[in-house]
Amino acid sequence: MLGLLTGKKTISTLYAALQTEQLQWLALMPQLRRDDFLTSVAQMRRHGWLELVDKDVRLTAAGTRQRELVSTTHPLPRHYDFRLNPSGLSTRLFLAVQVISEATFANNTYVPVVADWSVQHWVKSWYRHHGRDHQAVVQDLITAFNFFAIRHGRFSSGPVGGARLCRFGGPGG
């Protein structure tokens, strides 16, 4: 469970989450520390909300009631989707900017600014969907860039010009 909550994408973590229908909680708490997690589990066991069955930890009937009670005042995110991972937005954005910049100059041989294969795959899929219409791609990037800038307060809140955005990025851009 700790690996699932923190976003560890090992085969065993993903398979266990899939088998127990918990995959939607992948990377829900990426900063969760192991000692904090274990302290919470110990507290829940002391209250009788969790029990150890073989090598598994499961909710008891009291734990199920407590989960229902707490969920009324502290609901889990209804629209949470681990694939929209906000911390991953910047890596996707930077790679997308590089890709469109390189495409603008007809360069298809370059070293990507992001090494993560899953990010590269996501950006490649996104680009295939919009790639022929550079203006649409630039508009998507401007929207994403402005969202990121305003949300994180890292850049000016004014609009980013398409030409400047296309020239922002990796080698040749």
PDB file of C-alpha atoms in Angstrom:
ATOM      1  CA  MET A   1       0.000   0.000   0.000  1.00  0.00           C
ATOM      2  CA  LEU A   2       2.823   2.427   0.785  1.00  0.00           C
ATOM      3  CA  GLY A   3       4.320   1.891  -2.668  1.00  0.00           C
ATOM      4  CA  LEU A   4       0.932   2.453  -4.252  1.00  0.00           C
ATOM      5  CA  LEU A   5       0.237   5.683  -2.365  1.00  0.00           C
ATOM      6  CA  THR A   6       3.688   7.092  -3.080  1.00  0.00           C
ATOM      7  CA  GLY A   7       3.556   6.219  -6.770  1.00  0.00           C
ATOM      8  CA  LYS A   8       6.013   3.339  -6.961  1.00  0.00           C
ATOM      9  CA  LYS A   9       5.347   1.709 -10.326  1.00  0.00           C
ATOM     10  CA  THR A  10       6.801  -1.754  -9.817  1.00  0.00           C
ATOM     11  CA  ILE A  11       5.106  -4.761 -11.368  1.00  0.00           C
ATOM     12  CA  SER A  12       4.235  -6.176  -7.940  1.00  0.00           C
ATOM     13  CA  THR A  13       2.758  -2.888  -6.696  1.00  0.00           C
ATOM     14  CA  LEU A  14       0.689  -2.345  -9.825  1.00  0.00           C
ATOM     15  CA  TYR A  15      -0.476  -5.975  -9.954  1.00  0.00           C
ATOM     16  CA  ALA A  16      -1.500  -6.011  -6.280  1.00  0.00           C
ATOM     17  CA  ALA A  17      -3.367  -2.712  -6.728  1.00  0.00           C
ATOM     18  CA  LEU A  18      -5.125  -4.050  -9.803  1.00  0.00           C
ATOM     19  CA  GLN A  19      -6.103  -7.282  -8.010  1.00  0.00           C
ATOM     20  CA  THR A  20      -7.519  -5.383  -5.014  1.00  0.00           C
ATOM     21  CA  GLU A  21      -9.184  -2.681  -7.152  1.00  0.00           C
ATOM     22  CA  GLN A  22      -7.024   0.077  -5.642  1.00  0.00           C
ATOM     23  CA  LEU A  23      -5.118   1.247  -8.714  1.00  0.00           C
ATOM     24  CA  GLN A  24      -6.901   4.614  -8.617  1.00  0.00           C
ATOM     25  CA  TRP A  25      -4.853   5.519  -5.499  1.00  0.00           C
ATOM     26  CA  LEU A  26      -1.523   5.344  -7.341  1.00  0.00           C
ATOM     27  CA  ALA A  27       0.585   8.371  -6.370  1.00  0.00           C
ATOM     28  CA  LEU A  28      -2.192   9.888  -4.251  1.00  0.00           C
ATOM     29  CA  MET A  29       0.347  10.793  -1.533  1.00  0.00           C
ATOM     30  CA  PRO A  30       3.769  11.012  -3.223  1.00  0.00           C
ATOM     31  CA  GLN A  31       5.414  12.673  -0.186  1.00  0.00           C
ATOM     32  CA  LEU A  32       4.183  10.086   2.351  1.00  0.00           C
ATOM     33  CA  ARG A  33       7.060   8.915   4.529  1.00  0.00           C
ATOM     34  CA  ARG A  34       7.403   5.269   5.505  1.00  0.00           C
ATOM     35  CA  ASP A  35       7.515   5.995   9.240  1.00  0.00           C
ATOM     36  CA  ASP A  36       4.331   8.108   9.039  1.00  0.00           C
ATOM     37  CA  PHE A  37       2.583   5.332   7.125  1.00  0.00           C
ATOM     38  CA  LEU A  38       3.643   2.672   9.646  1.00  0.00           C
ATOM     39  CA  THR A  39       2.581   4.880  12.568  1.00  0.00           C
ATOM     40  CA  SER A  40      -0.886   5.270  11.010  1.00  0.00           C
ATOM     41  CA  VAL A  41      -1.195   1.533  10.448  1.00  0.00           C
ATOM     42  CA  ALA A  42      -0.187   0.856  14.068  1.00  0.00           C
ATOM     43  CA  GLN A  43      -2.771   3.365  15.349  1.00  0.00           C
ATOM     44  CA  MET A  44      -5.509   1.805  13.227  1.00  0.00           C
ATOM     45  CA  ARG A  45      -4.604  -1.647  14.540  1.00  0.00           C
ATOM     46  CA  ARG A  46      -4.719  -0.388  18.150  1.00  0.00           C
ATOM     47  CA  HIS A  47      -8.221   1.010  17.526  1.00  0.00           C
ATOM     48  CA  GLY A  48      -9.292  -2.351  16.090  1.00  0.00           C
ATOM     49  CA  TRP A  49      -9.853  -0.957  12.597  1.00  0.00           C
ATOM     50  CA  LEU A  50      -7.270  -3.200  10.922  1.00  0.00           C
ATOM     51  CA  GLU A  51      -6.391  -6.853  11.423  1.00  0.00           C
ATOM     52  CA  LEU A  52      -3.521  -8.990  10.232  1.00  0.00           C
ATOM     53  CA  VAL A  53      -4.673 -11.958   8.146  1.00  0.00           C
ATOM     54  CA  ASP A  54      -1.783 -14.118   6.962  1.00  0.00           C
ATOM     55  CA  LYS A  55       0.499 -11.516   5.370  1.00  0.00           C
ATOM     56  CA  ASP A  56      -2.304  -9.087   4.559  1.00  0.00           C
ATOM     57  CA  VAL A  57      -3.726  -6.225   6.591  1.00  0.00           C
ATOM     58  CA  ARG A  58      -7.488  -5.854   6.229  1.00  0.00           C
ATOM     59  CA  LEU A  59     -10.235  -3.587   7.489  1.00  0.00           C
ATOM     60  CA  THR A  60     -12.341  -5.020  10.300  1.00  0.00           C
ATOM     61  CA  ALA A  61     -16.080  -4.377  10.574  1.00  0.00           C
ATOM     62  CA  ALA A  62     -15.233  -1.507  12.942  1.00  0.00           C
ATOM     63  CA  GLY A  63     -12.698  -0.247  10.404  1.00  0.00           C
ATOM     64  CA  THR A  64     -15.320  -0.267   7.674  1.00  0.00           C
ATOM     65  CA  ARG A  65     -17.694   1.733   9.891  1.00  0.00           C
ATOM     66  CA  GLN A  66     -14.891   4.185  10.725  1.00  0.00           C
ATOM     67  CA  ARG A  67     -14.026   4.589   7.022  1.00  0.00           C
ATOM     68  CA  GLU A  68     -17.669   5.394   6.240  1.00  0.00           C
ATOM     69  CA  LEU A  69     -17.864   7.862   9.130  1.00  0.00           C
ATOM     70  CA  VAL A  70     -14.637   9.639   8.191  1.00  0.00           C
ATOM     71  CA  SER A  71     -15.509   9.730   4.493  1.00  0.00           C
ATOM     72  CA  THR A  72     -18.477  11.997   5.242  1.00  0.00           C
ATOM     73  CA  THR A  73     -16.211  14.688   6.717  1.00  0.00           C
ATOM     74  CA  HIS A  74     -12.991  13.915   4.817  1.00  0.00           C
ATOM     75  CA  PRO A  75     -14.006  12.526   1.428  1.00  0.00           C
ATOM     76  CA  LEU A  76     -11.388  11.170  -0.905  1.00  0.00           C
ATOM     77  CA  PRO A  77     -10.963  13.159  -4.127  1.00  0.00           C
ATOM     78  CA  ARG A  78     -13.845  12.392  -6.479  1.00  0.00           C
ATOM     79  CA  HIS A  79     -11.979  13.387  -9.619  1.00  0.00           C
ATOM     80  CA  TYR A  80      -8.517  12.154  -8.708  1.00  0.00           C
ATOM     81  CA  ASP A  81      -6.743  10.547 -11.630  1.00  0.00           C
ATOM     82  CA  PHE A  82      -3.132   9.512 -11.149  1.00  0.00           C
ATOM     83  CA  ARG A  83      -2.473  10.035 -14.871  1.00  0.00           C
ATOM     84  CA  LEU A  84      -3.088  13.778 -14.405  1.00  0.00           C
ATOM     85  CA  ASN A  85      -0.349  13.883 -11.779  1.00  0.00           C
ATOM     86  CA  PRO A  86       0.282  17.620 -11.272  1.00  0.00           C
ATOM     87  CA  SER A  87       3.942  17.074 -10.466  1.00  0.00           C
ATOM     88  CA  GLY A  88       4.254  15.304 -13.821  1.00  0.00           C
ATOM     89  CA  LEU A  89       2.649  18.199 -15.674  1.00  0.00           C
ATOM     90  CA  SER A  90       5.891  20.150 -15.830  1.00  0.00           C
ATOM     91  CA  THR A  91       7.863  17.254 -17.355  1.00  0.00           C
ATOM     92  CA  ARG A  92       5.166  16.679 -19.972  1.00  0.00           C
ATOM     93  CA  LEU A  93       4.965  20.391 -20.673  1.00  0.00           C
ATOM     94  CA  PHE A  94       8.727  20.819 -21.102  1.00  0.00           C
ATOM     95  CA  LEU A  95       8.983  17.802 -23.384  1.00  0.00           C
ATOM     96  CA  ALA A  96       5.955  18.923 -25.415  1.00  0.00           C
ATOM     97  CA  VAL A  97       7.529  22.348 -25.858  1.00  0.00           C
ATOM     98  CA  GLN A  98      10.747  20.722 -27.047  1.00  0.00           C
ATOM     99  CA  VAL A  99       8.894  18.411 -29.440  1.00  0.00           C
ATOM    100  CA  ILE A 100       6.914  21.216 -31.082  1.00  0.00           C
ATOM    101  CA  SER A 101      10.019  23.415 -31.196  1.00  0.00           C
ATOM    102  CA  GLU A 102      12.034  20.705 -32.928  1.00  0.00           C
ATOM    103  CA  ALA A 103       9.129  19.954 -35.306  1.00  0.00           C
ATOM    104  CA  THR A 104       8.846  23.641 -36.178  1.00  0.00           C
ATOM    105  CA  PHE A 105      12.435  23.493 -37.428  1.00  0.00           C
ATOM    106  CA  ALA A 106      11.918  20.067 -39.100  1.00  0.00           C
ATOM    107  CA  ASN A 107      14.387  18.417 -36.718  1.00  0.00           C
ATOM    108  CA  ASN A 108      13.421  14.879 -35.790  1.00  0.00           C
ATOM    109  CA  THR A 109      16.784  13.833 -34.317  1.00  0.00           C
ATOM    110  CA  TYR A 110      17.456  15.253 -30.865  1.00  0.00           C
ATOM    111  CA  VAL A 111      17.963  14.201 -27.254  1.00  0.00           C
ATOM    112  CA  PRO A 112      14.691  14.590 -25.334  1.00  0.00           C
ATOM    113  CA  VAL A 113      14.804  16.842 -22.256  1.00  0.00           C
ATOM    114  CA  VAL A 114      12.916  14.144 -20.313  1.00  0.00           C
ATOM    115  CA  ALA A 115      14.307  10.611 -20.035  1.00  0.00           C
ATOM    116  CA  ASP A 116      11.176   9.027 -18.505  1.00  0.00           C
ATOM    117  CA  TRP A 117       9.746   6.672 -21.129  1.00  0.00           C
ATOM    118  CA  SER A 118       6.149   7.008 -19.875  1.00  0.00           C
ATOM    119  CA  VAL A 119       6.335  10.797 -20.252  1.00  0.00           C
ATOM    120  CA  GLN A 120       7.823  10.420 -23.741  1.00  0.00           C
ATOM    121  CA  HIS A 121       5.040   7.993 -24.655  1.00  0.00           C
ATOM    122  CA  TRP A 122       2.337  10.346 -23.359  1.00  0.00           C
ATOM    123  CA  VAL A 123       3.761  13.331 -25.255  1.00  0.00           C
ATOM    124  CA  LYS A 124       4.158  11.252 -28.410  1.00  0.00           C
ATOM    125  CA  SER A 125       0.497  10.214 -28.224  1.00  0.00           C
ATOM    126  CA  TRP A 126      -0.560  13.800 -27.590  1.00  0.00           C
ATOM    127  CA  TYR A 127       1.553  15.043 -30.517  1.00  0.00           C
ATOM    128  CA  ARG A 128       0.212  12.396 -32.898  1.00  0.00           C
ATOM    129  CA  HIS A 129      -3.290  13.585 -32.080  1.00  0.00           C
ATOM    130  CA  HIS A 130      -2.494  17.273 -32.753  1.00  0.00           C
ATOM    131  CA  GLY A 131       0.804  17.154 -34.639  1.00  0.00           C
ATOM    132  CA  ARG A 132      -0.321  18.152 -38.122  1.00  0.00           C
ATOM    133  CA  ASP A 133      -1.911  21.350 -36.853  1.00  0.00           C
ATOM    134  CA  HIS A 134       0.984  23.292 -35.334  1.00  0.00           C
ATOM    135  CA  GLN A 135      -1.272  26.205 -34.414  1.00  0.00           C
ATOM    136  CA  ALA A 136      -3.512  23.902 -32.340  1.00  0.00           C
ATOM    137  CA  VAL A 137      -0.442  22.438 -30.669  1.00  0.00           C
ATOM    138  CA  VAL A 138       0.903  25.899 -29.871  1.00  0.00           C
ATOM    139  CA  GLN A 139      -2.499  26.867 -28.424  1.00  0.00           C
ATOM    140  CA  ASP A 140      -2.536  23.725 -26.240  1.00  0.00           C
ATOM    141  CA  LEU A 141       0.972  24.516 -25.016  1.00  0.00           C
ATOM    142  CA  ILE A 142       0.113  28.158 -24.295  1.00  0.00           C
ATOM    143  CA  THR A 143      -2.921  27.038 -22.297  1.00  0.00           C
ATOM    144  CA  ALA A 144      -0.909  24.443 -20.360  1.00  0.00           C
ATOM    145  CA  PHE A 145       1.993  26.804 -19.809  1.00  0.00           C
ATOM    146  CA  ASN A 146      -0.260  29.577 -18.508  1.00  0.00           C
ATOM    147  CA  PHE A 147      -2.106  27.127 -16.247  1.00  0.00           C
ATOM    148  CA  PHE A 148       1.188  25.871 -14.844  1.00  0.00           C
ATOM    149  CA  ALA A 149       2.566  29.392 -14.437  1.00  0.00           C
ATOM    150  CA  ILE A 150      -0.485  30.781 -12.660  1.00  0.00           C
ATOM    151  CA  ARG A 151      -1.025  27.672 -10.539  1.00  0.00           C
ATOM    152  CA  HIS A 152       2.563  27.517  -9.321  1.00  0.00           C
ATOM    153  CA  GLY A 153       3.399  31.229  -9.404  1.00  0.00           C
ATOM    154  CA  ARG A 154       6.673  30.593 -11.196  1.00  0.00           C
ATOM    155  CA  PHE A 155       6.234  32.780 -14.244  1.00  0.00           C
ATOM    156  CA  SER A 156       4.445  35.978 -15.128  1.00  0.00           C
ATOM    157  CA  SER A 157       0.693  35.636 -15.349  1.00  0.00           C
ATOM    158  CA  GLY A 158       0.525  37.287 -18.765  1.00  0.00           C
ATOM    159  CA  PRO A 159      -0.017  35.219 -21.890  1.00  0.00           C
ATOM    160  CA  VAL A 160       2.970  33.585 -23.480  1.00  0.00           C
ATOM    161  CA  GLY A 161       3.502  34.433 -27.132  1.00  0.00           C
ATOM    162  CA  GLY A 162       3.387  31.523 -29.538  1.00  0.00           C
ATOM    163  CA  ALA A 163       6.723  32.384 -31.131  1.00  0.00           C
ATOM    164  CA  ARG A 164       8.497  32.619 -27.792  1.00  0.00           C
ATOM    165  CA  LEU A 165       6.901  29.379 -26.639  1.00  0.00           C
ATOM    166  CA  CYS A 166       7.981  27.486 -29.749  1.00  0.00           C
ATOM    167  CA  ARG A 167      11.555  28.660 -29.304  1.00  0.00           C
ATOM    168  CA  PHE A 168      11.616  27.578 -25.645  1.00  0.00           C
ATOM    169  CA  GLY A 169      13.005  24.100 -25.234  1.00  0.00           C
ATOM    170  CA  GLY A 170      15.792  21.752 -26.036  1.00  0.00           C
ATOM    171  CA  PRO A 171      18.550  21.655 -28.621  1.00  0.00           C
ATOM    172  CA  GLY A 172      17.823  23.653 -31.749  1.00  0.00           C
ATOM    173  CA  GLY A 173      14.771  25.330 -30.167  1.00  0.00           C
TER     174      GLY A 173
END
